Amino acid sequence: MEKAGSLHARKRHRLAAARTVLAAAVGFGGIAVAFAFGGEFPSKVPVPANNPMTPQKISLGKQLFFDPRLSLTGDVSCETCHNVMGNGSDGLPLSFGVLGRVDTPRHAPSVFNAAFNT
């Protein structure tokens, strides 16, 4: 069994190695989103008419995003992998899930501009 310190060191190393690739991907991702909206970003986030945005819904979403109690172990929130104080992602080529598992061979995509995803 691998020690937790070693696991975190590997995670930090992967983060450093992935930053260059991530910077390029974010740039190309922005271009893809712009093309999806006819070549330019909309001036505001599209909101469905039958589900209006309210301050209460925004507050609830923020509370749930940062609440680790929703995870299996009670210690991993959405923000753990989608770090909004960083780049909206963990920046790793493969993301670690609950209990340090890599269940799916993919990274945690950035949540920045996620409201514009088509």
PDB file of C-alpha atoms in Angstrom, residues 67-77 98:
ATOM      1  CA  ASP A  67     -20.008  20.458   0.983  1.00  0.00           C
ATOM      2  CA  PRO A  68     -17.947  17.274   1.446  1.00  0.00           C
ATOM      3  CA  ARG A  69     -20.799  15.499   3.209  1.00  0.00           C
ATOM      4  CA  LEU A  70     -22.246  14.558  -0.188  1.00  0.00           C
ATOM      5  CA  SER A  71     -19.309  12.215  -0.908  1.00  0.00           C
ATOM      6  CA  LEU A  72     -19.036   8.559   0.067  1.00  0.00           C
ATOM      7  CA  THR A  73     -16.426   9.275   2.740  1.00  0.00           C
ATOM      8  CA  GLY A  74     -17.662  12.720   3.748  1.00  0.00           C
ATOM      9  CA  ASP A  75     -14.324  14.390   2.990  1.00  0.00           C
ATOM     10  CA  VAL A  76     -14.427  15.162  -0.770  1.00  0.00           C
ATOM     11  CA  SER A  77     -16.455  18.033  -2.199  1.00  0.00           C
ATOM     12  CA  VAL A  98     -12.926   9.100  -3.233  1.00  0.00           C
TER      13      VAL A  98
END
